[in-house]
XYZ file of C-alpha atoms in Angstrom:
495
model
C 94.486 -249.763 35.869
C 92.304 -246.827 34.765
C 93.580 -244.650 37.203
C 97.313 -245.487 36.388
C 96.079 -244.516 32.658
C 94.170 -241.752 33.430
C 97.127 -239.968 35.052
C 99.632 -239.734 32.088
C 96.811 -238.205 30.331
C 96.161 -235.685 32.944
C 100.186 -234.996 33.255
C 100.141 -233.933 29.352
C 97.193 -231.890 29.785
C 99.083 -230.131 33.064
C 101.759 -228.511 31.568
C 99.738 -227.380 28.355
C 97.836 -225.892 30.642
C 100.233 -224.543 32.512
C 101.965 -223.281 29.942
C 98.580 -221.526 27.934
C 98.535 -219.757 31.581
C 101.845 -218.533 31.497
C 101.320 -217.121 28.077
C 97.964 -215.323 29.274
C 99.310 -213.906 31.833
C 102.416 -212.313 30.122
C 99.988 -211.008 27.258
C 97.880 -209.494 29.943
C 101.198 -207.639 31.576
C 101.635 -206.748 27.787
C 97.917 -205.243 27.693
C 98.586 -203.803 30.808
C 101.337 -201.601 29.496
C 100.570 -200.956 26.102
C 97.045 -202.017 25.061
C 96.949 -201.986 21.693
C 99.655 -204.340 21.640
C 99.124 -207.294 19.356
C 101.510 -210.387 18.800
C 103.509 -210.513 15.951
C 102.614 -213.342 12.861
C 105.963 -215.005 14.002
C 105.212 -215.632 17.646
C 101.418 -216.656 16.721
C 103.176 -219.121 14.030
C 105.529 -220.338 17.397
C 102.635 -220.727 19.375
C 100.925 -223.105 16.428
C 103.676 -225.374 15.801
C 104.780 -225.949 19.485
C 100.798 -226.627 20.306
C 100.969 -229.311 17.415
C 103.713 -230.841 18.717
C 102.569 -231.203 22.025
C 99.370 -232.146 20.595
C 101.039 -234.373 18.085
C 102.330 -236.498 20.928
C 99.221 -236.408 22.830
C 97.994 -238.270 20.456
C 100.705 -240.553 19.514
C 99.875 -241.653 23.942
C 96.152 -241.589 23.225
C 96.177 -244.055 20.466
C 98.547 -246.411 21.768
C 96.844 -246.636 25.115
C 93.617 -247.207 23.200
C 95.147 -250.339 20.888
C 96.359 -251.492 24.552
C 93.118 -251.121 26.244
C 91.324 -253.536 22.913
C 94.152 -256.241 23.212
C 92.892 -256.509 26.930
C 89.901 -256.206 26.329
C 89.979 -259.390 23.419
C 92.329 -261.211 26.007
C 89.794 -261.391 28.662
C 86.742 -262.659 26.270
C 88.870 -264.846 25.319
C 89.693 -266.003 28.370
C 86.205 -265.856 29.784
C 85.619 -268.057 26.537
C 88.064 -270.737 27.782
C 86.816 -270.843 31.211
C 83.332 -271.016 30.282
C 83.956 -273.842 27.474
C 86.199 -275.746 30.289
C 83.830 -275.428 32.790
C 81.068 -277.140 30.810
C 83.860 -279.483 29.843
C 84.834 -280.352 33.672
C 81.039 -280.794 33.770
C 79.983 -283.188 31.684
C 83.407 -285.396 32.683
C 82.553 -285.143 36.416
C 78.457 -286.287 35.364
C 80.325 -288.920 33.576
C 82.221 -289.686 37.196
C 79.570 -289.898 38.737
C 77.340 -292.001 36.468
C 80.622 -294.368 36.807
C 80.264 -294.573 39.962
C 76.685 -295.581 40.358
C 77.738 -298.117 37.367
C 80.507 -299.542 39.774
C 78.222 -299.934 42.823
C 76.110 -302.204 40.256
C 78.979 -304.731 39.994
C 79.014 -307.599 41.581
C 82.314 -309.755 39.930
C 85.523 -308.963 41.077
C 87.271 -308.132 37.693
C 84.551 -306.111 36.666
C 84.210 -303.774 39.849
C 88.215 -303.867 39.590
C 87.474 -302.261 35.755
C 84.995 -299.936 36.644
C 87.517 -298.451 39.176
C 90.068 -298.630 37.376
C 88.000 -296.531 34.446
C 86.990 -294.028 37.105
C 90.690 -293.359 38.198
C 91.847 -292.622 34.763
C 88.245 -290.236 34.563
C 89.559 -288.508 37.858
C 93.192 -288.222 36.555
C 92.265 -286.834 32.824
C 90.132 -283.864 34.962
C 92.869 -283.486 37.347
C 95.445 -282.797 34.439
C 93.181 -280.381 32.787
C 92.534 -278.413 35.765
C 96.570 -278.164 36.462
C 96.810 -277.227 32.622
C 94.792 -274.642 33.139
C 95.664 -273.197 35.990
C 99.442 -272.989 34.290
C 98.152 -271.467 31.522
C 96.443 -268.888 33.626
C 99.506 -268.392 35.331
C 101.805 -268.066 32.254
C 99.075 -265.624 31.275
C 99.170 -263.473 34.320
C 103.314 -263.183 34.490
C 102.992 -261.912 30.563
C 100.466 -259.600 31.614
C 103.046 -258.551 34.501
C 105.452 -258.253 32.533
C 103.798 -256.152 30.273
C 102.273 -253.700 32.631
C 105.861 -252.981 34.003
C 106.828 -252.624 30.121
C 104.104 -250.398 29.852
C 104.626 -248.231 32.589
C 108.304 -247.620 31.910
C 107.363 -246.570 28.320
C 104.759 -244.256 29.733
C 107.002 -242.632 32.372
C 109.399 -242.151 29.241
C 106.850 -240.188 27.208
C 106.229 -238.366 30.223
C 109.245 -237.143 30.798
C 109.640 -236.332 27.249
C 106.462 -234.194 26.880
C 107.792 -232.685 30.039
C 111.264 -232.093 28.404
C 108.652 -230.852 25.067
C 106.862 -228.316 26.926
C 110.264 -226.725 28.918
C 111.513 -226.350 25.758
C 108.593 -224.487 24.366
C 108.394 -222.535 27.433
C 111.946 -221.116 27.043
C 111.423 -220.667 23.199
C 108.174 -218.735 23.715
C 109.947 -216.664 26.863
C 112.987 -216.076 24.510
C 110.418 -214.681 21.653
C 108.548 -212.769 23.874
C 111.418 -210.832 25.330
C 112.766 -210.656 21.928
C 109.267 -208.386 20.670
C 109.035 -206.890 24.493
C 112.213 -205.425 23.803
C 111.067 -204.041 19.849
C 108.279 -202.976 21.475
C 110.090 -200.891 24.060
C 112.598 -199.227 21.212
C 109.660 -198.690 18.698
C 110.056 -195.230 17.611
C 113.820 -194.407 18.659
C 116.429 -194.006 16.513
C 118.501 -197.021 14.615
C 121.524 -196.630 16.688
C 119.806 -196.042 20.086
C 117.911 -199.549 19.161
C 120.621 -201.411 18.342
C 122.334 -200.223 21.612
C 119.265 -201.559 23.320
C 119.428 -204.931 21.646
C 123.054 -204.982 22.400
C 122.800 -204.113 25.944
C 119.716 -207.047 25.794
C 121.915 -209.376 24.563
C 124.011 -208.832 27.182
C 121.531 -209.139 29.557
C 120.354 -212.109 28.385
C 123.760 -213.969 28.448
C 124.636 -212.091 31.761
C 121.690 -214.175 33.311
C 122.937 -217.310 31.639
C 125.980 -216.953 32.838
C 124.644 -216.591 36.130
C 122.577 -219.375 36.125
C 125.738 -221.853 35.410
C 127.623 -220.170 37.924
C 124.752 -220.873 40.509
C 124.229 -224.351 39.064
C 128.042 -224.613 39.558
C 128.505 -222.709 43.316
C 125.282 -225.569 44.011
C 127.495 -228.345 42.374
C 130.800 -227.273 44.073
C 128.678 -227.015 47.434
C 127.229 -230.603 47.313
C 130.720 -231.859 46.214
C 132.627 -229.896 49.085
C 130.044 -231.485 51.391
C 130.825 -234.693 50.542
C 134.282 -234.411 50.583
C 133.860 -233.317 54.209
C 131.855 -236.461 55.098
C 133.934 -238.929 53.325
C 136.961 -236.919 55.146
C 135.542 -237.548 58.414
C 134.433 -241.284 57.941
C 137.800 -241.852 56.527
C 139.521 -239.928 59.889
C 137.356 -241.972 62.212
C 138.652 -245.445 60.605
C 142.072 -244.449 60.646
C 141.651 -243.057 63.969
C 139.951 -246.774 64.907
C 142.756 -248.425 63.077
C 145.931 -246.394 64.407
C 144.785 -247.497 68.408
C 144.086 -250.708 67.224
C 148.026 -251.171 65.837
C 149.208 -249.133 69.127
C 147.806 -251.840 70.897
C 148.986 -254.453 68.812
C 152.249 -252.717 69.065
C 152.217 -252.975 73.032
C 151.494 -256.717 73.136
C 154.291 -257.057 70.595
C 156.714 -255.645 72.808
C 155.094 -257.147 75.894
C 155.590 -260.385 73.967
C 158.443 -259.902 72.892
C 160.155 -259.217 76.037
C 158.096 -262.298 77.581
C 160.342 -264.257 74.923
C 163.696 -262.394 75.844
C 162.481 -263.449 79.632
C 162.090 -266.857 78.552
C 165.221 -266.934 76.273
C 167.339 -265.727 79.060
C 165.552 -268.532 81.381
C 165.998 -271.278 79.345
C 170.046 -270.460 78.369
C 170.713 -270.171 81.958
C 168.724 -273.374 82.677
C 170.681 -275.323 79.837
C 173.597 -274.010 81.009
C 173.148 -275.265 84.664
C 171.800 -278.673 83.037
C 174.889 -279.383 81.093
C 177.237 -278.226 84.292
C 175.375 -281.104 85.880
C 175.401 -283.405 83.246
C 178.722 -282.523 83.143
C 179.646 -283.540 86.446
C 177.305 -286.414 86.790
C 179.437 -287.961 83.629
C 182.626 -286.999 85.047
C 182.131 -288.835 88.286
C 180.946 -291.833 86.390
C 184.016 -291.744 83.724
C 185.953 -290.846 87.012
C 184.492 -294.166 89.115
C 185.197 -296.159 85.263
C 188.491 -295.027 85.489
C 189.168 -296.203 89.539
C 187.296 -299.216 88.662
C 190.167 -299.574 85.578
C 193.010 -298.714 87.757
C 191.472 -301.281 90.358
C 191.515 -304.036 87.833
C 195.004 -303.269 86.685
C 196.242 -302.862 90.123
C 194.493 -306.438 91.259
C 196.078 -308.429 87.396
C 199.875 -306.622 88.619
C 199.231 -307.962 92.663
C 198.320 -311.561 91.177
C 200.959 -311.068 89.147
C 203.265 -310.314 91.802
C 204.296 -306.838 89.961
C 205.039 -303.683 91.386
C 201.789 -301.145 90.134
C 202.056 -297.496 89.436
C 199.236 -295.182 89.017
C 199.526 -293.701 85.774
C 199.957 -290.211 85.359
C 196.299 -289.016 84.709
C 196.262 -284.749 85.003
C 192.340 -284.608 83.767
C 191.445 -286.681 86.776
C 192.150 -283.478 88.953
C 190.058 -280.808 86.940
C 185.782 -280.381 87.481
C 183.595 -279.146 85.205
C 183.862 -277.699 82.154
C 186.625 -276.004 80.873
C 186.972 -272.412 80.557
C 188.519 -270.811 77.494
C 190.659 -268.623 79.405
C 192.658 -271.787 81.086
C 193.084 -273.959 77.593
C 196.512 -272.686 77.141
C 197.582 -272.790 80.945
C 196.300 -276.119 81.067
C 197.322 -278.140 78.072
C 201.006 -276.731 78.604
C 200.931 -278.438 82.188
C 199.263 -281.622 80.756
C 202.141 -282.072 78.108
C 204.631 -281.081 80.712
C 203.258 -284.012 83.246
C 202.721 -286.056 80.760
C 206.925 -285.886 79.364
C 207.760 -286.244 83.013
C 205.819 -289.091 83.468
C 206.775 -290.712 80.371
C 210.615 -290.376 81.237
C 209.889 -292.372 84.375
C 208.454 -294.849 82.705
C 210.504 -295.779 80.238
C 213.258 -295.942 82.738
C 211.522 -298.987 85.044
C 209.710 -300.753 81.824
C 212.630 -302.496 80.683
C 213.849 -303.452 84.032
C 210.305 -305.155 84.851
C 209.605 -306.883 81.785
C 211.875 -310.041 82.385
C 209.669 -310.938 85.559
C 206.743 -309.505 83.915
C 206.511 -311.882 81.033
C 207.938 -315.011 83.472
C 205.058 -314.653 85.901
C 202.353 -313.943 83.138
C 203.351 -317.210 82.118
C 203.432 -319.237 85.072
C 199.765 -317.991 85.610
C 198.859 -319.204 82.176
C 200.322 -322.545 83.020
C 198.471 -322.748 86.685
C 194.891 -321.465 85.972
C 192.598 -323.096 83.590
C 189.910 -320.281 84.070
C 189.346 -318.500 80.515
C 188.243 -315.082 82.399
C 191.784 -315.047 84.230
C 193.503 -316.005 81.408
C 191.788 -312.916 79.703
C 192.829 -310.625 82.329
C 196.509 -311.942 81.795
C 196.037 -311.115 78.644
C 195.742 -307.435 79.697
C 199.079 -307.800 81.026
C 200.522 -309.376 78.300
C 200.023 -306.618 75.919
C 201.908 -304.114 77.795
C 205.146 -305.567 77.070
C 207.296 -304.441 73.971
C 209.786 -307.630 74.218
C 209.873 -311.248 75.573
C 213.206 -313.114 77.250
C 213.865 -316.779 76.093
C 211.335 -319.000 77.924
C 212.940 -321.738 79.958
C 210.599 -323.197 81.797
C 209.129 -327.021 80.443
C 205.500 -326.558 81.813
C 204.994 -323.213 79.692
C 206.855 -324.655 76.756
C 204.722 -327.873 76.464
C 201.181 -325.407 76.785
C 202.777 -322.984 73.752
C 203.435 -326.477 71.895
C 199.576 -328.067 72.660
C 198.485 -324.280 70.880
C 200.907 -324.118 68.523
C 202.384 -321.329 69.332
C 206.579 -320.941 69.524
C 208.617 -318.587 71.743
C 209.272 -316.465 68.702
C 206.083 -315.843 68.189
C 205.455 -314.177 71.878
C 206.383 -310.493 70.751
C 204.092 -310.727 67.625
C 201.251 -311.951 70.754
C 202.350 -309.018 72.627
C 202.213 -306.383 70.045
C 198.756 -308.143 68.923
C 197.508 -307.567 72.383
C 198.694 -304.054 72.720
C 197.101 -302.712 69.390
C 194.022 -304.180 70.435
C 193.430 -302.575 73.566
C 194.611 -299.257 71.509
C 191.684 -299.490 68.998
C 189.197 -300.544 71.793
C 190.054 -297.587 73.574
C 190.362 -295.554 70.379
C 186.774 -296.822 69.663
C 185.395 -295.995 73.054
C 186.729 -292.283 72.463
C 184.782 -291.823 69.458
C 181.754 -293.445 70.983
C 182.265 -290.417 73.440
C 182.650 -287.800 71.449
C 180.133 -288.661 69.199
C 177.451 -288.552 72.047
C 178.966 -285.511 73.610
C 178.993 -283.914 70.591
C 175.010 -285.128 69.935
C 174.322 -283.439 73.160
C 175.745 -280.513 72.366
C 174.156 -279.876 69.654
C 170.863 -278.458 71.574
C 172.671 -276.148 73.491
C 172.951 -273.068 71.410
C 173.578 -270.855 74.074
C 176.045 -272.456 76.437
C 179.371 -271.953 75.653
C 181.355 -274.580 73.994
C 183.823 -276.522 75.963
C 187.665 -276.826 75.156
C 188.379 -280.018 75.002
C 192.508 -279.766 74.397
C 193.165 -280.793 78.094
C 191.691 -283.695 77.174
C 193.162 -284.178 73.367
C 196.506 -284.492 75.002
C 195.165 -287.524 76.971
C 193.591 -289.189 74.318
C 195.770 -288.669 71.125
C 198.434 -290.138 73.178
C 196.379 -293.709 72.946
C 194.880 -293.606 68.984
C 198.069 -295.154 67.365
C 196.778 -297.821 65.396
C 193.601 -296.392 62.984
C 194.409 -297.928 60.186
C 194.481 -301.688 62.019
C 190.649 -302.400 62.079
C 190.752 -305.096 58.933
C 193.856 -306.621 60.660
C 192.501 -306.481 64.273
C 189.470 -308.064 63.600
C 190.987 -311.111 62.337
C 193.081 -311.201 64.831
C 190.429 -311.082 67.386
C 189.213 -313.996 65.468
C 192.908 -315.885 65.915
C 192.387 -314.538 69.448
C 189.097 -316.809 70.112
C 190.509 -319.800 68.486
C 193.639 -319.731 70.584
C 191.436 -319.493 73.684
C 189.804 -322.130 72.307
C 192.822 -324.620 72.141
C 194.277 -323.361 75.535
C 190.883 -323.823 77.378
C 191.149 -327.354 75.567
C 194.463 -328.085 76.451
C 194.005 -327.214 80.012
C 191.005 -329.270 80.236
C 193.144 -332.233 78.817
C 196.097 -331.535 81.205
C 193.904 -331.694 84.504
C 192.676 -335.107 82.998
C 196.088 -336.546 82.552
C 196.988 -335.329 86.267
């Protein structure tokens, strides 16, 4: 602490010093030239106040660190005070302790030994909590002092450097003034105009070298700031340097991934498109087999019928796999072609084989009591657009038991016929509703052409606007099953 206050004083004395040497010398170099050279009453006047000032300060540090060196110096008697007074205080409680103790080995009752200890805990705890109040004192006491020494030595570093800024001051002033007589000394005894040349050309000299100075100071600045800019350039090269690789290679596993997807695109499409080909064909042989199965039935329900059967004209049963665009025209212009023909034929034979049509549907309906034949019959029955007179007693009396008159066999037929057309109409939309679902995830197959196949099925969806009607009738349908299943049943009882 001494030493720490010691130096600021030997910093001031330093430069005054330093500066009393400077002054010496340059009076000598004066001697030296012209010895009977003696300073003027202004720069002797300089000299006085600047030493005052410097002195003035001095002082101002002297004095201060004095008043600081008596408040320590009270603080620590004081504390020495406290620590003496507590210690004789810790003392006498811990003679009291132990006289409390030897009081508590004297006991002999329970309760009483139980008080004395009791008595000596509270003795123990009261000089426990003023040894822990002390010892925060002390420390509250030594952070202040902390923080004041830090205080302390940040004000002296700023009167330092203010004496220091005190004394350059006065060492350019006295410089200045000592040029300032060097240079009347020099002139002396010329002429007025060859002096004032002098103190011109002086002048000049003087803000030549000040001029010089800043430039230095600036060329220095400039330097350091050119310098800098040179580091900062390179540091700033190297990281974009660092970060232009790092985006080419980011760059090159973008494209690498990138054509990885294209790889994987291309995969994929051509793999969908080879799934749906065979998904394609695996639901064309299965509508195909649903189709011979359907042509099976019909041709079995015409043998037991004892009708001739004709395959139907069916074009779409000859084509395989998808269609291509560039066939759709060819294709539906054969289809409606085949499809006239085929019509023309039929309508020639229809009315020609409806007579024995509708006689032998009948007769079957009168011999076979099995509701799942009568329900192929009914197959049958629907094809046909008109009904002869019915003259046969057997199928009269079964119409009778259902209530049901020969008049009302058309209306039966036509029932039958728009039922199988919104059953089949249903089925389509079933269809096209799933093909179109499964469609849906193939983005990059191409889509199929399905007018082969509207030819085909608009020729069937006739009756759209029949669903209210042709689900009651499907409900008249199960009743009269009903009373014919009963009525056969009733006739094999009677036989």
């Amino acid at each position: 602490m001494e030493e720490a206050d010691k130096s600021p004083e030997e910093a001031d004395k330093s430069p005054e010093e330093a500066s009393e040497v400077n002054v010496e010398s340059e009076n000598q170099e004066d001697q030296d030239w012209n010895c009977p050279f003696v300073p003027s009453q202004s720069i002797v006047y300089l000299l006085r106040d600047l030493r005052t000032s410097v002195n003035n300060l001095q002082s101002a540090a002297d004095a201060k660190e004095l008043l600081q060196r008596q408040e320590l110096e009270e603080a620590r008697r004081s504390r020495l005070q406290r620590l003496q007074d507590e210690f004789k205080l810790s003392g006498d409680k811990f003679e009291e302790i132990n006289e409390g103790w030897l009081l508590a080995k004297q006991k002999e009752i329970h309760q009483e030994l139980q008080g004395a200890l009791n008595k000596q805990e509270e003795l123990c705890a009261a000089l426990i909590e003023d040894k822990e109040k002390l010892i925060d004192d002390l420390k509250h006491e030594l952070k202040v002092k902390d923080d004041c020494y830090v205080k302390d030595l940040r004000n002296q570093a700023e009167e330092l450097d203010l004496i220091m800024e005190r004394i350059e001051e006065q060492i350019k002033t006295l410089t200045k003034a000592y040029r300032e007589e060097l240079v009347q000394v020099e002139v002396g005894p010329e002429s007025s105009p060859d002096r004032e040349h002098q103190v011109l050309l002086t002048k000049d000299k003087t803000e030549w070298e000040q001029y010089m100075t800043e430039f230095m100071e600036k060329e220095v600045r400039i330097t350091a700031d050119i310098r800098n800019l040179l580091s900062q350039y390179s540091r700033q090269d190297a990281q974009f340097k660092r970060k232009n690789r790092y985006l080419l290679e980011d760059y090159k596993r973008s494209v690498l991934q990138y054509e990885r997807i294209q790889k994987k695109i291309k995969h994929f499409a051509a793999a969908d498109v080879r799934k749906f080909e065979e998904m394609w064909l695996v639901i064309e042989e299965e509508v195909k087999e649903l189709v011979e199965n359907a042509l099976l039935v019909d041709s079995l329900i015409c043998t037991k019928l004892g009708l001739a059967w004709q395959r139907p004209p069916m074009p779409f049963m000859e084509l395989s796999g998808p269609i291509q665009p560039k066939k759709q025209l060819v294709q539906c212009s054969q289809m409606v072609m085949y499809q006239k023909g085929a019509s023309g034929q039929a309508q020639s034979g229809a009315e020609q084989e409806q007579e024995k049509l509708m006689k032998a549907v009948l007769e079957l309906m009168c011999d076979e009591s099995n509701t799942s034949y009568i329900m192929l019959v009914y197959t049958s029955v629907y094809r046909l657009n008109c009904v002869q007179q019915i003259l046969n007693n057997e199928t009269c009396i079964l119409f009778q038991s259902l209530g049901i008159d020969v008049e009302d066999l058309p209306k039966l037929s036509n029932f039958l016929v728009q039922y199988t057309q919104h059953k089949e109409q249903s089925e389509v939309r079933r269809e096209g509703k799933r093909m179109h679902n499964s469609g849906r995830h193939r983005s990059s197959v191409e889509a199929r052409d399905a007018s082969e196949d509207e030819a085909y099925w608009d020729s069937m969806i006739t009756a759209t606007h029949l669903v209210p009607e042709t689900q009651s009738l499907e409900q008249q349908n199960r009743e009269l099953r009903m009373l014919l299943q009963q009525s056969l049943t009733s006739r094999v009882r009677h036989y």
